[in-house]
Amino acid sequence: MSAVQRISSQITDLIASGEIHPGERLREVALAERFDTSRTTVREATMLLEFQGLITREPHRGAVVKSPSSENLQSLHLCRRGLESGAVSIPMSEERLRAVGEALRELEVVTAEQDREKTIEADRRFHASLVANYNSDRLSQLFESLYREQMLYLRTLAAHEQEFEQDESYLDEHRHIYYALVAGDRSSACRYVTSHVDETYSRFAALTPAEMKTALRAQGIT
């Protein structure tokens, strides 16, 4: 990973964690000092994030974090759907299948604890365990990048629906994927992955502007 990619990843983490909010300006000097790098590297990193659709350029302000939008989420969701459905459509080793099962059990445990942040992280590990079936570091890194970009949307959806705390179907969507893989039914696993990713997107896209604003406020984002 190059220095520019590393810095862009670290900035994405700050946005995903809520430390940098939508609409906030990315200050090159402060970020360069924080990450002990040059302003040039930070500037190139923000250009990469702009290409990825995470930030925009505004007159007299420079790089600004984009607010959540259904349009940006749609592109992220299509990339994830293709990546994950492809991963479960190829044979999976017993070792890889065990890793998916362990990730599912962890997800069940933390969901029962009703800790939103831990659940989002466990969800990431479950889906990462699917993508690991490619046995490709590059594709795993692509997934991590896509998921980090989606985290703001996932937090917004969770704040609105409290899906992790109340909705058992959230876990069932993951269980269906795993048990289809256990049965060696890759076609069904692919269908379940597609359905799960599509369902998450459709719930977010259905939020009204007022609901979006309320959910963002619940995260401390105004």
PDB file of N, CA, C and O in Angstrom, residues 19 25 40 54-55 59 68 71 119 134 138 141 150 164 167:
ATOM      1  N   GLU A  19     -15.578  10.945  13.592  1.00  0.00           N
ATOM      2  CA  GLU A  19     -14.689  11.989  14.101  1.00  0.00           C
ATOM      3  C   GLU A  19     -14.658  13.183  13.150  1.00  0.00           C
ATOM      4  O   GLU A  19     -14.531  14.335  13.576  1.00  0.00           O
ATOM      5  N   ARG A  25     -14.823  20.435   6.514  1.00  0.00           N
ATOM      6  CA  ARG A  25     -13.675  20.637   5.638  1.00  0.00           C
ATOM      7  C   ARG A  25     -12.490  19.794   6.102  1.00  0.00           C
ATOM      8  O   ARG A  25     -12.230  19.676   7.302  1.00  0.00           O
ATOM      9  N   THR A  40       1.460  17.501   0.555  1.00  0.00           N
ATOM     10  CA  THR A  40       1.294  16.970  -0.792  1.00  0.00           C
ATOM     11  C   THR A  40       0.661  15.586  -0.747  1.00  0.00           C
ATOM     12  O   THR A  40      -0.246  15.269  -1.532  1.00  0.00           O
ATOM     13  N   LEU A  54     -16.217  10.033  -1.873  1.00  0.00           N
ATOM     14  CA  LEU A  54     -16.412  10.256  -0.436  1.00  0.00           C
ATOM     15  C   LEU A  54     -16.345  11.728  -0.068  1.00  0.00           C
ATOM     16  O   LEU A  54     -16.923  12.151   0.934  1.00  0.00           O
ATOM     17  N   ILE A  55     -15.634  12.518  -0.853  1.00  0.00           N
ATOM     18  CA  ILE A  55     -15.540  13.958  -0.592  1.00  0.00           C
ATOM     19  C   ILE A  55     -15.839  14.715  -1.875  1.00  0.00           C
ATOM     20  O   ILE A  55     -15.908  14.143  -2.963  1.00  0.00           O
ATOM     21  N   PRO A  59     -15.948  25.683  -3.661  1.00  0.00           N
ATOM     22  CA  PRO A  59     -15.229  26.962  -3.800  1.00  0.00           C
ATOM     23  C   PRO A  59     -14.927  27.582  -2.439  1.00  0.00           C
ATOM     24  O   PRO A  59     -15.793  27.605  -1.553  1.00  0.00           O
ATOM     25  N   PRO A  68     -24.347  11.876   3.438  1.00  0.00           N
ATOM     26  CA  PRO A  68     -24.875  10.614   2.920  1.00  0.00           C
ATOM     27  C   PRO A  68     -25.912  10.862   1.832  1.00  0.00           C
ATOM     28  O   PRO A  68     -26.725  11.780   1.939  1.00  0.00           O
ATOM     29  N   GLU A  71     -27.585   8.093  -3.857  1.00  0.00           N
ATOM     30  CA  GLU A  71     -26.849   7.900  -5.110  1.00  0.00           C
ATOM     31  C   GLU A  71     -25.466   7.303  -4.852  1.00  0.00           C
ATOM     32  O   GLU A  71     -25.042   6.363  -5.529  1.00  0.00           O
ATOM     33  N   THR A 119     -21.304  -4.416  16.872  1.00  0.00           N
ATOM     34  CA  THR A 119     -22.068  -5.182  15.892  1.00  0.00           C
ATOM     35  C   THR A 119     -21.665  -4.813  14.478  1.00  0.00           C
ATOM     36  O   THR A 119     -21.526  -5.684  13.609  1.00  0.00           O
ATOM     37  N   TYR A 134     -11.735 -15.547  -2.006  1.00  0.00           N
ATOM     38  CA  TYR A 134     -10.983 -15.305  -3.233  1.00  0.00           C
ATOM     39  C   TYR A 134      -9.497 -15.617  -3.044  1.00  0.00           C
ATOM     40  O   TYR A 134      -8.765 -15.809  -4.025  1.00  0.00           O
ATOM     41  N   ARG A 138      -5.649  -8.221  -2.701  1.00  0.00           N
ATOM     42  CA  ARG A 138      -6.141  -7.032  -3.389  1.00  0.00           C
ATOM     43  C   ARG A 138      -7.663  -6.913  -3.276  1.00  0.00           C
ATOM     44  O   ARG A 138      -8.193  -5.829  -3.013  1.00  0.00           O
ATOM     45  N   GLN A 141      -8.636  -6.023   0.274  1.00  0.00           N
ATOM     46  CA  GLN A 141      -8.419  -4.599   0.518  1.00  0.00           C
ATOM     47  C   GLN A 141      -9.521  -3.763  -0.124  1.00  0.00           C
ATOM     48  O   GLN A 141      -9.962  -2.756   0.445  1.00  0.00           O
ATOM     49  N   GLN A 150     -19.039   2.674   3.519  1.00  0.00           N
ATOM     50  CA  GLN A 150     -20.444   2.431   3.828  1.00  0.00           C
ATOM     51  C   GLN A 150     -20.771   2.608   5.307  1.00  0.00           C
ATOM     52  O   GLN A 150     -21.946   2.669   5.675  1.00  0.00           O
ATOM     53  N   PHE A 164     -30.060  -3.526  14.748  1.00  0.00           N
ATOM     54  CA  PHE A 164     -29.222  -4.488  15.447  1.00  0.00           C
ATOM     55  C   PHE A 164     -29.841  -4.880  16.784  1.00  0.00           C
ATOM     56  O   PHE A 164     -29.660  -5.983  17.260  1.00  0.00           O
ATOM     57  N   ASP A 167     -34.177  -6.379  15.450  1.00  0.00           N
ATOM     58  CA  ASP A 167     -34.629  -7.143  14.302  1.00  0.00           C
ATOM     59  C   ASP A 167     -33.869  -8.461  14.171  1.00  0.00           C
ATOM     60  O   ASP A 167     -32.728  -8.499  13.728  1.00  0.00           O
TER      61      ASP A 167
END
